[in-house]
Each structure stands twice: as structure tokens, then as C-alpha cells.
Tab-separated table of N, CA and C and ligand atoms in Angstrom:
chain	number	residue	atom	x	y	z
R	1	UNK	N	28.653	0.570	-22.417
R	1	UNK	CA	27.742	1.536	-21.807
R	1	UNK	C	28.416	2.178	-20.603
R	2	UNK	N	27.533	3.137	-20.368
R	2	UNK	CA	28.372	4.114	-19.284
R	2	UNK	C	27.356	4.772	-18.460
R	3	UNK	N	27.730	5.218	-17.083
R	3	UNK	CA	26.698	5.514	-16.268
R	3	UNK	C	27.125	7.388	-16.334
R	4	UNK	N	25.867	7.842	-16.275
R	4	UNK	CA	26.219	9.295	-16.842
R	4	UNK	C	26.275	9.817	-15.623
R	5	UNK	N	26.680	11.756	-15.381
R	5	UNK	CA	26.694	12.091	-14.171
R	5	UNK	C	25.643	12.986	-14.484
R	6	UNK	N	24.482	12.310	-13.452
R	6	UNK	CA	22.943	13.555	-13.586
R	6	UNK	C	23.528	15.121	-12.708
R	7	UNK	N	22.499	16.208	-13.885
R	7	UNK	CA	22.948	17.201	-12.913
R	7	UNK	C	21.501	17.715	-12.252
R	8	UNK	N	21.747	18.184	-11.150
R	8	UNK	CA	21.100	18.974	-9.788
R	8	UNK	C	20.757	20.254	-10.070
R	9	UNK	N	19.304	20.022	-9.934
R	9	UNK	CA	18.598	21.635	-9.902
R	9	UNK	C	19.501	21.997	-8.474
R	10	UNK	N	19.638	23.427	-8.749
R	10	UNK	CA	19.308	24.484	-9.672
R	10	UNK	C	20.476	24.058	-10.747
R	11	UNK	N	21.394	23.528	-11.139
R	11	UNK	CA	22.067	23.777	-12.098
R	11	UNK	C	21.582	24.330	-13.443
R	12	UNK	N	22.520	25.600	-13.532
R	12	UNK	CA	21.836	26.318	-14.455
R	12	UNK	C	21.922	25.185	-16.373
R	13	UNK	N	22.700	24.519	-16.270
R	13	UNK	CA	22.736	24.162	-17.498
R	13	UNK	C	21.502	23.525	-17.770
R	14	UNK	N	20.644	22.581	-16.965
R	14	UNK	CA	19.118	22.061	-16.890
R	14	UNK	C	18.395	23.244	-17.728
R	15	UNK	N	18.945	24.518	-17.981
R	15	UNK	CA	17.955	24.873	-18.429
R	15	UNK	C	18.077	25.782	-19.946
R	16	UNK	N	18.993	24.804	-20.047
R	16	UNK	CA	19.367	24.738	-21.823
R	16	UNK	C	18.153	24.288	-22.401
R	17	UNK	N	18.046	24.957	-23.907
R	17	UNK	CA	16.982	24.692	-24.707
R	17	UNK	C	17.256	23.743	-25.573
R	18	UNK	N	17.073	22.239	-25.592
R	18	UNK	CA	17.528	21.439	-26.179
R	18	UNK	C	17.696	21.413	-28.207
R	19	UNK	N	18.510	20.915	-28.754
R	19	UNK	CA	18.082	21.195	-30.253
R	19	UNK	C	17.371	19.636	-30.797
R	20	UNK	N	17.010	19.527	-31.729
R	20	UNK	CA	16.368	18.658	-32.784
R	20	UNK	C	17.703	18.021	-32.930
R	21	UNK	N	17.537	16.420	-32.844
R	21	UNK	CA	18.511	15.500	-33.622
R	21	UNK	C	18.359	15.289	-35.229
R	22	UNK	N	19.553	15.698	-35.823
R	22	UNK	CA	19.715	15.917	-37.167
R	22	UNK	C	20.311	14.471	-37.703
R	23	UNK	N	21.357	14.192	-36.944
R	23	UNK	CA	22.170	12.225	-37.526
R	23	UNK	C	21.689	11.933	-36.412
R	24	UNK	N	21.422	10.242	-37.089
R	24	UNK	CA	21.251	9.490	-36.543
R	24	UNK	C	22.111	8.216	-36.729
R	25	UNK	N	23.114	8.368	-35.833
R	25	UNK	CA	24.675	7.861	-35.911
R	25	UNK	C	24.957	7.150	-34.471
R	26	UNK	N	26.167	6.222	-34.793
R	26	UNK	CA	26.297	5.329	-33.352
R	26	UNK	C	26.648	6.204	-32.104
R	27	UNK	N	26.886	7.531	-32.455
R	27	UNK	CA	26.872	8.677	-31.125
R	27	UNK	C	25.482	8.312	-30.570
R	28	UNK	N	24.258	8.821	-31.505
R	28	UNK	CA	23.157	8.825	-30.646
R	28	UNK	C	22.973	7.558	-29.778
R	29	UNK	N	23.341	6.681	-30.982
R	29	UNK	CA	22.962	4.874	-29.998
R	29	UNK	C	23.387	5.237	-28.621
R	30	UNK	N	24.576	5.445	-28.972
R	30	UNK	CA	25.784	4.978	-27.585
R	30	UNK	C	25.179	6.282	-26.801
R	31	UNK	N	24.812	7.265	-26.909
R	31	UNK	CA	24.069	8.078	-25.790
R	31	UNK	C	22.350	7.286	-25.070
R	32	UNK	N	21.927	6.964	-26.458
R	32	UNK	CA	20.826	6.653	-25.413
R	32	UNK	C	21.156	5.246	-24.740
R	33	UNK	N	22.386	4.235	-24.868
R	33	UNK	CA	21.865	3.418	-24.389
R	33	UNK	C	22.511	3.753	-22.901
R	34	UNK	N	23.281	5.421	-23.016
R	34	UNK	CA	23.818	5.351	-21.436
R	34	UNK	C	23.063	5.513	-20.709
R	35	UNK	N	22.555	6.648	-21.738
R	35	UNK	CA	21.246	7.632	-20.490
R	35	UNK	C	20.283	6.186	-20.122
R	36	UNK	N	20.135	5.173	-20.675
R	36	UNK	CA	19.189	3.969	-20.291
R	36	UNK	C	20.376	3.752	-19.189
R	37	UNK	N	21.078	3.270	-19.072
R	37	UNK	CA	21.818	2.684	-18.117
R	37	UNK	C	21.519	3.412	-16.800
R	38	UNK	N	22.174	4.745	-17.280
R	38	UNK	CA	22.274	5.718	-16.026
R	38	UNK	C	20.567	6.069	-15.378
R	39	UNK	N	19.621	6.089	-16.110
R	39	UNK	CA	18.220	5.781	-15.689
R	39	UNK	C	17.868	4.486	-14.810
R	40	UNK	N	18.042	3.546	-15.026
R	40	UNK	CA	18.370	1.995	-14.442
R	40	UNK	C	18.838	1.966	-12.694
R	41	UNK	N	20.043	2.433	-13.207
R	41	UNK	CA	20.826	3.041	-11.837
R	41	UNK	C	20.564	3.413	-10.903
R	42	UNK	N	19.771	4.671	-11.070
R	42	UNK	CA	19.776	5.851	-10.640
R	42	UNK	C	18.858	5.486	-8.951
R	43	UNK	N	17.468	4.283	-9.117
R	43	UNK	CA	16.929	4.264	-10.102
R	43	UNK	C	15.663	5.181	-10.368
R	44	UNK	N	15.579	5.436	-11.831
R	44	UNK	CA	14.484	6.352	-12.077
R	44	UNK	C	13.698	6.013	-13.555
R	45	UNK	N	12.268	6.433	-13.324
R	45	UNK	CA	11.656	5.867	-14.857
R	45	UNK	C	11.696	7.254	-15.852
R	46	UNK	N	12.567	8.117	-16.022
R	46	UNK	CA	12.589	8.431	-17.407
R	46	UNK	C	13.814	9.815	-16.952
R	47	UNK	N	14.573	9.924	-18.144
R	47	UNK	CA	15.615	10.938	-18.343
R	47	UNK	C	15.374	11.315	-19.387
R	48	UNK	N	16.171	12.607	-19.539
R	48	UNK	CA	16.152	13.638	-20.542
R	48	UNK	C	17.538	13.930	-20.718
R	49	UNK	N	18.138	14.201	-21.896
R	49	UNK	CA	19.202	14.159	-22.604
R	49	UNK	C	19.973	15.532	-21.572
R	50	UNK	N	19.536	16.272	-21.653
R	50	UNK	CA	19.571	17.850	-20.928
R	50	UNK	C	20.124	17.324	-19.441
R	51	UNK	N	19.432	16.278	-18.509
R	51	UNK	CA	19.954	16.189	-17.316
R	51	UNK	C	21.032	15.289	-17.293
R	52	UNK	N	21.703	15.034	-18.593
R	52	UNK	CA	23.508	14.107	-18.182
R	52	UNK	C	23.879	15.581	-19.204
R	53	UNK	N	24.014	16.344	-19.193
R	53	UNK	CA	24.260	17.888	-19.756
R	53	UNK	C	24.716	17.875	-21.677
R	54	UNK	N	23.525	16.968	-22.261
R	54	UNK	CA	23.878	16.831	-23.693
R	54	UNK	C	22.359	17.640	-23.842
R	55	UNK	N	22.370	18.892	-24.522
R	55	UNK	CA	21.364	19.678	-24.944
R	55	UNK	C	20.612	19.682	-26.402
R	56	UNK	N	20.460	17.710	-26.278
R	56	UNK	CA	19.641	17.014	-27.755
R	56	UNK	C	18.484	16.814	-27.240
R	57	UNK	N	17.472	16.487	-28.248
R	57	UNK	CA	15.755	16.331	-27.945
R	57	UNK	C	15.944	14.637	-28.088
R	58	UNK	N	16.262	13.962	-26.441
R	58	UNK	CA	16.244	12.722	-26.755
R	58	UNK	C	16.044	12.430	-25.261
R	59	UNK	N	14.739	10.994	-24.902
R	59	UNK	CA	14.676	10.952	-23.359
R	59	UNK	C	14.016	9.750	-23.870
R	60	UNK	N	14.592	8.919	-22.433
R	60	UNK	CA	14.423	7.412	-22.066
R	60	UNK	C	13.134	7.523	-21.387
R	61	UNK	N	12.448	6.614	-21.235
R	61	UNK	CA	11.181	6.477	-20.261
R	61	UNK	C	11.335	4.836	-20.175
R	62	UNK	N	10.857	4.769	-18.808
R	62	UNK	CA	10.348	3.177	-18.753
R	62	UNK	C	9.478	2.951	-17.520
R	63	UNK	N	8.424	2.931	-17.379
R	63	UNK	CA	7.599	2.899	-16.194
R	63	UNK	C	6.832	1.614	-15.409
R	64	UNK	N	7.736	0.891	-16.424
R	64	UNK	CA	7.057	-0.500	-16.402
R	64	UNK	C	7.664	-1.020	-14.903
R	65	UNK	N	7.004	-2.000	-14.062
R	65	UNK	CA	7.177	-2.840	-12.745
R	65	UNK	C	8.680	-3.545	-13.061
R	66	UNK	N	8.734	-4.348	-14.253
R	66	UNK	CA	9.606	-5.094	-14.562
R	66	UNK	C	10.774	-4.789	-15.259
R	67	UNK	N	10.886	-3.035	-15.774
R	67	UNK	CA	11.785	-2.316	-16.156
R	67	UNK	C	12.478	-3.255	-17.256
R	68	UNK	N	11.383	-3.128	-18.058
R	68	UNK	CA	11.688	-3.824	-19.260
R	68	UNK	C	11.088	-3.240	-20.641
R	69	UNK	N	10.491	-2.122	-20.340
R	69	UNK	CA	9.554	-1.401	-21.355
R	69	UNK	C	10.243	-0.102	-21.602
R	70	UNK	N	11.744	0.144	-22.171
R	70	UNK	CA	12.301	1.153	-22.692
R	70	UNK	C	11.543	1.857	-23.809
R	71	UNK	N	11.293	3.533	-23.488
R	71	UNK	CA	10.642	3.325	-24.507
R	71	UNK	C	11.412	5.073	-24.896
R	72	UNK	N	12.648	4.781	-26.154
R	72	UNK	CA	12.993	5.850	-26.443
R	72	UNK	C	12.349	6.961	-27.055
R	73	UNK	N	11.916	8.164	-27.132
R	73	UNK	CA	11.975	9.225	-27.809
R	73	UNK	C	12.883	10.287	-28.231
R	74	UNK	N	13.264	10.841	-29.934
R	74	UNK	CA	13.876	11.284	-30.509
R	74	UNK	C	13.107	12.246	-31.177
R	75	UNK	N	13.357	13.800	-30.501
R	75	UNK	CA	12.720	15.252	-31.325
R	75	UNK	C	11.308	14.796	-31.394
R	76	UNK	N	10.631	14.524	-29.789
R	76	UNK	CA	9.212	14.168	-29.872
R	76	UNK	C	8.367	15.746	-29.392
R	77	UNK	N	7.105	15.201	-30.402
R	77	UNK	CA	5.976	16.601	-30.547
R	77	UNK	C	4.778	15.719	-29.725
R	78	UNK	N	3.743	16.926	-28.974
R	78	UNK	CA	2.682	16.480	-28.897
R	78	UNK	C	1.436	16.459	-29.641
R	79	UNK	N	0.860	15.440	-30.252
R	79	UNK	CA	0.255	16.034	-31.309
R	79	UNK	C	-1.180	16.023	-30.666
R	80	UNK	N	-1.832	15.696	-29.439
R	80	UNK	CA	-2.931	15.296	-28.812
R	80	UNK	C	-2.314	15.255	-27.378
R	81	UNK	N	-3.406	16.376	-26.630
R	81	UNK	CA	-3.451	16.321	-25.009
R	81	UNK	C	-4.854	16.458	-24.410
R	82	UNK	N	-5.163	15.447	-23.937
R	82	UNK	CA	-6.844	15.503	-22.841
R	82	UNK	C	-6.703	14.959	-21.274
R	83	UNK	N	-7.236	15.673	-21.139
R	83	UNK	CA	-7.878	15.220	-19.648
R	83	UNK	C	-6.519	15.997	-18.336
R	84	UNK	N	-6.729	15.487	-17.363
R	84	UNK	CA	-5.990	15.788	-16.174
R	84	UNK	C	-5.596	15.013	-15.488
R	85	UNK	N	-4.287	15.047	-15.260
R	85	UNK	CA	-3.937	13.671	-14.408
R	85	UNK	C	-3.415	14.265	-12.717
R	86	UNK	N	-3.569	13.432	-11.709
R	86	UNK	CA	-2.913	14.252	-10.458
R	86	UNK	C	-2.254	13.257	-10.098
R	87	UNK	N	-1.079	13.093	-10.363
R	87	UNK	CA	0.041	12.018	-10.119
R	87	UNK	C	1.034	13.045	-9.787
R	88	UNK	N	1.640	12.672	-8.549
R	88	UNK	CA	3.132	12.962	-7.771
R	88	UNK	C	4.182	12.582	-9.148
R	89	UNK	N	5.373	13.792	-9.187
R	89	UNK	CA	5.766	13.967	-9.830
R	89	UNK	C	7.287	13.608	-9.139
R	90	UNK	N	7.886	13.126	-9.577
R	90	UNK	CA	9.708	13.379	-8.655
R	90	UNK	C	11.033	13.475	-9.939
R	91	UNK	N	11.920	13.947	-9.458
R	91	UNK	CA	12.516	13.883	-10.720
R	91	UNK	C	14.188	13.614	-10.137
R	92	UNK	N	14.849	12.963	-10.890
R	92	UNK	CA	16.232	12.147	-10.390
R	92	UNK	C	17.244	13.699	-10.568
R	93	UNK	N	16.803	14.988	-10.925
R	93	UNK	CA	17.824	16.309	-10.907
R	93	UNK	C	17.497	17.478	-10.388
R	94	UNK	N	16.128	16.659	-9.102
R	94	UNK	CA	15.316	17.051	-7.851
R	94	UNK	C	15.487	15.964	-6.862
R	95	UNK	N	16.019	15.681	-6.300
R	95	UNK	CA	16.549	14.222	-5.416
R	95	UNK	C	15.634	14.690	-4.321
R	96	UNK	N	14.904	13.693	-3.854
R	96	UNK	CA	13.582	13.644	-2.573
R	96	UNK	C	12.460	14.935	-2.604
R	97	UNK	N	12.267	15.362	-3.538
R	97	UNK	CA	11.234	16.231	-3.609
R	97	UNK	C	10.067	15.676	-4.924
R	98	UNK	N	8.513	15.551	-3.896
R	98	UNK	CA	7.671	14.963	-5.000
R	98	UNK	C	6.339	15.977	-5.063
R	99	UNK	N	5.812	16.526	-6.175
R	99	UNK	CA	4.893	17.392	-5.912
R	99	UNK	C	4.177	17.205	-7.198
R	100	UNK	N	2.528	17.934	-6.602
R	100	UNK	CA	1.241	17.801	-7.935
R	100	UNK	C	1.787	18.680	-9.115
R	101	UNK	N	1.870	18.311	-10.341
R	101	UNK	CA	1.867	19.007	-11.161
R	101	UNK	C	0.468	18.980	-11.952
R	102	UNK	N	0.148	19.941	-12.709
R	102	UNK	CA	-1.069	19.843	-14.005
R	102	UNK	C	-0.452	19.581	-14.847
R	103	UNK	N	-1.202	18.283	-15.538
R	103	UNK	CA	-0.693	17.770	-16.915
R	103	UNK	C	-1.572	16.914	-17.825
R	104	UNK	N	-1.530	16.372	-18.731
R	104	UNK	CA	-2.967	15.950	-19.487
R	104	UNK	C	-2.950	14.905	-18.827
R	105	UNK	N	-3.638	13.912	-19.017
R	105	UNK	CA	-3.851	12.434	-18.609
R	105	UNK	C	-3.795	11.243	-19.775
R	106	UNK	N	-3.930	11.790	-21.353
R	106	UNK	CA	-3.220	11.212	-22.305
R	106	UNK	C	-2.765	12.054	-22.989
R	107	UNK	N	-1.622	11.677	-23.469
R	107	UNK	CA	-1.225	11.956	-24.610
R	107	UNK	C	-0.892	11.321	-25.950
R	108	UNK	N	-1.104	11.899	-27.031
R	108	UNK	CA	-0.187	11.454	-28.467
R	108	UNK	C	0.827	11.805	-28.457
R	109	UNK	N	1.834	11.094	-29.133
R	109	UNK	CA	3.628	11.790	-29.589
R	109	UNK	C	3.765	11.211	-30.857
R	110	UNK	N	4.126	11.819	-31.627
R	110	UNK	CA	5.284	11.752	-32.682
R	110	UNK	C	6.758	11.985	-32.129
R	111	UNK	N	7.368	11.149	-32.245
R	111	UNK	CA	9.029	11.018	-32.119
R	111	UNK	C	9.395	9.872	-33.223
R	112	UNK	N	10.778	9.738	-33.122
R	112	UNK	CA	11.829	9.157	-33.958
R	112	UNK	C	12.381	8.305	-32.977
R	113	UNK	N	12.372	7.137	-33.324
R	113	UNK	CA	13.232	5.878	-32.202
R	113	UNK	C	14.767	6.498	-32.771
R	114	UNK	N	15.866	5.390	-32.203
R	114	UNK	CA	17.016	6.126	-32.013
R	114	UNK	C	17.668	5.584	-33.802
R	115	UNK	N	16.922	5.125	-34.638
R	115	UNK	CA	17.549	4.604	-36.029
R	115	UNK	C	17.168	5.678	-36.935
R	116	UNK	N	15.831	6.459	-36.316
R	116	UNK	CA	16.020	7.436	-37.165
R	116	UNK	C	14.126	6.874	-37.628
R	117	UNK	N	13.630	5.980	-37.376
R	117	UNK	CA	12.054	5.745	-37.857
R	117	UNK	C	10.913	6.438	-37.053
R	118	UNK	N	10.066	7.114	-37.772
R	118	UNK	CA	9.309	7.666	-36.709
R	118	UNK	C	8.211	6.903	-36.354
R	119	UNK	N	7.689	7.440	-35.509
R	119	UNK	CA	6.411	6.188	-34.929
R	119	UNK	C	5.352	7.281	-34.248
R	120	UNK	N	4.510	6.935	-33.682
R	120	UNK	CA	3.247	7.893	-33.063
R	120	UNK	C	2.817	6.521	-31.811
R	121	UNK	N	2.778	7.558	-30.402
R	121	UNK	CA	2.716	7.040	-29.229
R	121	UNK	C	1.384	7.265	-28.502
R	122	UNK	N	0.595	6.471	-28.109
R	122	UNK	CA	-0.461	7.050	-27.261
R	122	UNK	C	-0.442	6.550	-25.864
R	123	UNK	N	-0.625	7.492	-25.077
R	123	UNK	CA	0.008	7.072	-23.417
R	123	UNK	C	-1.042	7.779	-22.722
R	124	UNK	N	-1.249	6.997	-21.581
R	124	UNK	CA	-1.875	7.464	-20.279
R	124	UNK	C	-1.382	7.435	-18.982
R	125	UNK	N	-1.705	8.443	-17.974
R	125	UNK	CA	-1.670	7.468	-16.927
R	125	UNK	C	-0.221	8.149	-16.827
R	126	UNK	N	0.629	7.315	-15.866
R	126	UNK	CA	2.410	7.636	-15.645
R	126	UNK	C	2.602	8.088	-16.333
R	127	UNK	N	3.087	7.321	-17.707
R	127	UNK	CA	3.234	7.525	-18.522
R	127	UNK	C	3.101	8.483	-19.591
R	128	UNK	N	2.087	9.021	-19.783
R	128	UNK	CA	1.752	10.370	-20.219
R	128	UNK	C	2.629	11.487	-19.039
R	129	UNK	N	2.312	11.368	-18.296
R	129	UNK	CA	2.787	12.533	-16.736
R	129	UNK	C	4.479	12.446	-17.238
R	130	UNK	N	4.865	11.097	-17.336
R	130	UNK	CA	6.634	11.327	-17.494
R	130	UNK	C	7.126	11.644	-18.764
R	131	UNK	N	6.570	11.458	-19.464
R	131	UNK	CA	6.499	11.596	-21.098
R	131	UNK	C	6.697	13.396	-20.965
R	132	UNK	N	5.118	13.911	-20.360
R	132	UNK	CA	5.227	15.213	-20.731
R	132	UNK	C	6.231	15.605	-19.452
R	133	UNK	N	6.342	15.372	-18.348
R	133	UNK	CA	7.702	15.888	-17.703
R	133	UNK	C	9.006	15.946	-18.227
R	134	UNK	N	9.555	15.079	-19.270
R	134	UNK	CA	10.725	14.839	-19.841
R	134	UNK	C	10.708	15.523	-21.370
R	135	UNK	N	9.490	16.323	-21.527
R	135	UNK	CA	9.258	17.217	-22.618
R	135	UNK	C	9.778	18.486	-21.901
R	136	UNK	N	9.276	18.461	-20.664
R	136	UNK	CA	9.542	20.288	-20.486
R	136	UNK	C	11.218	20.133	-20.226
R	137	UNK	N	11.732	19.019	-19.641
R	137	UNK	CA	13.586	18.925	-19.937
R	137	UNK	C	13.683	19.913	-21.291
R	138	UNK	N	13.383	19.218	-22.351
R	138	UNK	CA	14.151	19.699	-23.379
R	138	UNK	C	13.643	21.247	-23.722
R	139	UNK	N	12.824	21.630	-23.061
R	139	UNK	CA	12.609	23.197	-23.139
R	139	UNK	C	13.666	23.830	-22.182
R	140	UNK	N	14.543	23.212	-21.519
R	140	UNK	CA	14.771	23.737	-20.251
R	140	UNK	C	14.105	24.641	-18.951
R	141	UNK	N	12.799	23.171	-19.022
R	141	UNK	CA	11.821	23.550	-17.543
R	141	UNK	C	11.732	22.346	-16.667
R	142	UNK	N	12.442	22.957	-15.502
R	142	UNK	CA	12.175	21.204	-14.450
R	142	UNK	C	11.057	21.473	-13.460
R	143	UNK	N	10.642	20.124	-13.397
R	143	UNK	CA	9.063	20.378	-12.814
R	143	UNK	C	8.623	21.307	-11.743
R	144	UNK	N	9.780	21.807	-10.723
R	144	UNK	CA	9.073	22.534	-9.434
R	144	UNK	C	9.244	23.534	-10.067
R	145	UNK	N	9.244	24.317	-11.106
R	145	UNK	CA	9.036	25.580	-12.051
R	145	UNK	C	7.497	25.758	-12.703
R	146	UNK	N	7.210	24.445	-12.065
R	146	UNK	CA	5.379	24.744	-12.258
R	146	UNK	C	4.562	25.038	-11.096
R	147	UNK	N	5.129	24.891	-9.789
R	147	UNK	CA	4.525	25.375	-8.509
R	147	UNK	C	4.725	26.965	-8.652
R	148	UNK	N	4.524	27.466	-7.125
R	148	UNK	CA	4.918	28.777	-6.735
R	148	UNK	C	5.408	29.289	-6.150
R	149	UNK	N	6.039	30.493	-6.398
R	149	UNK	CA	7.760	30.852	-6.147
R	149	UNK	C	7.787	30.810	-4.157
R	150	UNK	N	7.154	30.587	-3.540
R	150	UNK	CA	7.252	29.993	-2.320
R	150	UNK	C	7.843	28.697	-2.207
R	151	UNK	N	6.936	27.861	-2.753
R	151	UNK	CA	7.436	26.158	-3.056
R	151	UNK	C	8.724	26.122	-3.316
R	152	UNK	N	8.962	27.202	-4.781
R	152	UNK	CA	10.298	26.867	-5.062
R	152	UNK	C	11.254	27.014	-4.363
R	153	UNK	N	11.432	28.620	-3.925
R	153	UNK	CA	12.005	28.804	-2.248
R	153	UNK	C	12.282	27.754	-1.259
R	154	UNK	N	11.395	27.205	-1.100
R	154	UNK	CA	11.272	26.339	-0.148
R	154	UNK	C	12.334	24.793	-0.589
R	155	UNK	N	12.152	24.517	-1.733
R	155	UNK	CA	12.505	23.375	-2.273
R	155	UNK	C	14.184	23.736	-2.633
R	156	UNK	N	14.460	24.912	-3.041
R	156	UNK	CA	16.068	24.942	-3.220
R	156	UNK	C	16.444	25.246	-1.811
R	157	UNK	N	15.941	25.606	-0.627
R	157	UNK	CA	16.674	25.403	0.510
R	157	UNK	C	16.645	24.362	1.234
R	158	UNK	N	15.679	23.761	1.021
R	158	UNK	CA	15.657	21.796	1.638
R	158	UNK	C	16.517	20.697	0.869
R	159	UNK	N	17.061	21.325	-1.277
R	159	UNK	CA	17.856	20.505	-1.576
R	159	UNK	C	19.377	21.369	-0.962
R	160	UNK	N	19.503	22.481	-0.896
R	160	UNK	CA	20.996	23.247	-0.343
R	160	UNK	C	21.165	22.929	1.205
R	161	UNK	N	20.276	21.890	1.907
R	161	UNK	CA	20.263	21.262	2.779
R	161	UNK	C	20.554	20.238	2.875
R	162	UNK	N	20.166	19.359	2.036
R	162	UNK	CA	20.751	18.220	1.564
R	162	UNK	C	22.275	18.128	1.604
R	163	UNK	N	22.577	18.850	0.486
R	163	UNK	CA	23.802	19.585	-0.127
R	163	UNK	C	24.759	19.800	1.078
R	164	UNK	N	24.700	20.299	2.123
R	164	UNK	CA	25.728	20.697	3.043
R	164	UNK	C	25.689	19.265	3.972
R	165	UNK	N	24.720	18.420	4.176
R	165	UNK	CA	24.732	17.351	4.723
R	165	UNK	C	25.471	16.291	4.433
R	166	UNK	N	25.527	15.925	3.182
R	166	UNK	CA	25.897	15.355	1.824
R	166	UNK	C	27.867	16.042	2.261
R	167	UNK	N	27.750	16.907	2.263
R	167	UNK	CA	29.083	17.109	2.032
R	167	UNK	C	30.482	17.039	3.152
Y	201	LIG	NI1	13.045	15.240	-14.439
């Protein structure tokens, strides 16, 4: 396994439109079990294939206390969204920025684990919130693209702040 290098909004590649996994071959293994690693690391509860700059429909989640509840998705759909959740959002290719997004409060998924079997997911709660945050990855949309263009303003000059500090 290998620890991946996450990339940093604004990087424009984040906003590649991810494709559908077609094989399901020891490439994919050996990707998701990095992006798990490099999630672990980081640390953060869920990545998207798009933020270590591989533009496949594939993202780790694990939200569990004991970071023991990996729970892969492969070319996942929503097939069911209700309710509203208001959970702080942060994202590991947004480093120290946490903000409300609108998002359901459960969801259904259809995805494909990484062998290639599909399965159907029902989530609430975090979980739903990171699920559908690590959906708009593979559209190439990262979450402060749901505030307003003030916020955003605001948020690429506090991380290009970072950035010169950092350096
Ligand atoms: Ni994210």
C-alpha cells in the first residue's frame, strides 16, 4: 500500500468528471486499498478517487469512532434521497475550512464493492452527508461550490493564506 498525494482546491484537476469503472482488476484493489490508507493518514473519513488525481467513480468512506467500518463504493447511484441534514462539512482537498451544506439526511446507493458485486446501501446521518459529498467528487464539485461566490472568495484567500505560510 501507498500513501497517495491529495490535491488542493482550487486545483483545477478536482474538477474532472470522473468515468464508470469498467475492470475490475488488481489495479482497482491496489487503488482502493491506497486511497484507504491515504484516508487513514490524512486523517479523514472519506475520499474520492478524483482527489489522489485518478478520474474513476470510486470513494472510501469510514465514519466509524473505531475506523474500522471501510465502506467502499464503485460507480455508485442514488437511488433514494429524504429529509435534510445540517452537519458541518470539511473536506481533506479543503484543509481547515468547515461549512453547512444542504443535503438529504438518508440516503440509498447502489454501487459495486471493489470485486465487482453490487450491493444497495442505506445511510443516515454522517454518513449519508459524506457519501453524498464524495458523490459530487466524482462530478467534479467540491463542497464550498455549494455556498456563495462571497464564501468562496473568501475561502480561496484564507486557503492562499495558508499556502504562503506553509511555504
Ligand atoms: Ni471532499
Amino acid at each position: 500500500m501507498a500513501r497517495l498525494n491529495i490535491l488542493r482546491y482550487p486545483d483545477a484537476r478536482l474538477h474532472k468528471v470522473a468515468a464508470p469503472v469498467t475492470v475490475f482488476d488488481e489495479g482497482l484493489k491496489r487503488l482502493v486499498a491506497d486511497m484507504a490508507e491515504t484516508m487513514y493518514t490524512a486523517p479523514g473519513i472519506g475520499l474520492a478517487a478524483i482527489q489522489v488525481d485518478v478520474a474513476k467513480q470510486v470513494i472510501v468512506v469510514d465514519v466509524s469512532e473505531r475506523r474500522d467500518s471501510l465502506v467502499v463504493l464503485v460507480n455508485p447511484e442514488i437511488l433514494e434521497a429524504t429529509g435534510n441534514s445540517d452537519i458541518e462539512e470539511g473536506c481533506l482537498s479543503v484543509p481547515g475550512i468547515y461549512e453547512l451544506v444542504e443535503r438529504a439526511e438518508r440516503v440509498k446507493v447502489r454501487a459495486y464493492d471493489r470485486n465487482g458485486n453490487a450491493f444497495t446501501l442505506e445511510a443516515q446521518g454522517l454518513l449519508a452527508v459524506c457519501i453524498q459529498h464524495e458523490m459530487d467528487h466524482l462530478k467534479g464539485k467540491v463542497f464550498v461550490e455549494h455556498l456563495s461566490q462571497l464564501k468562496q472568495q473568501r475561502i480561496r484567500a484564507k486557503l492562499a493564506k495558508q499556502l504562503r505560510k506553509s511555504a
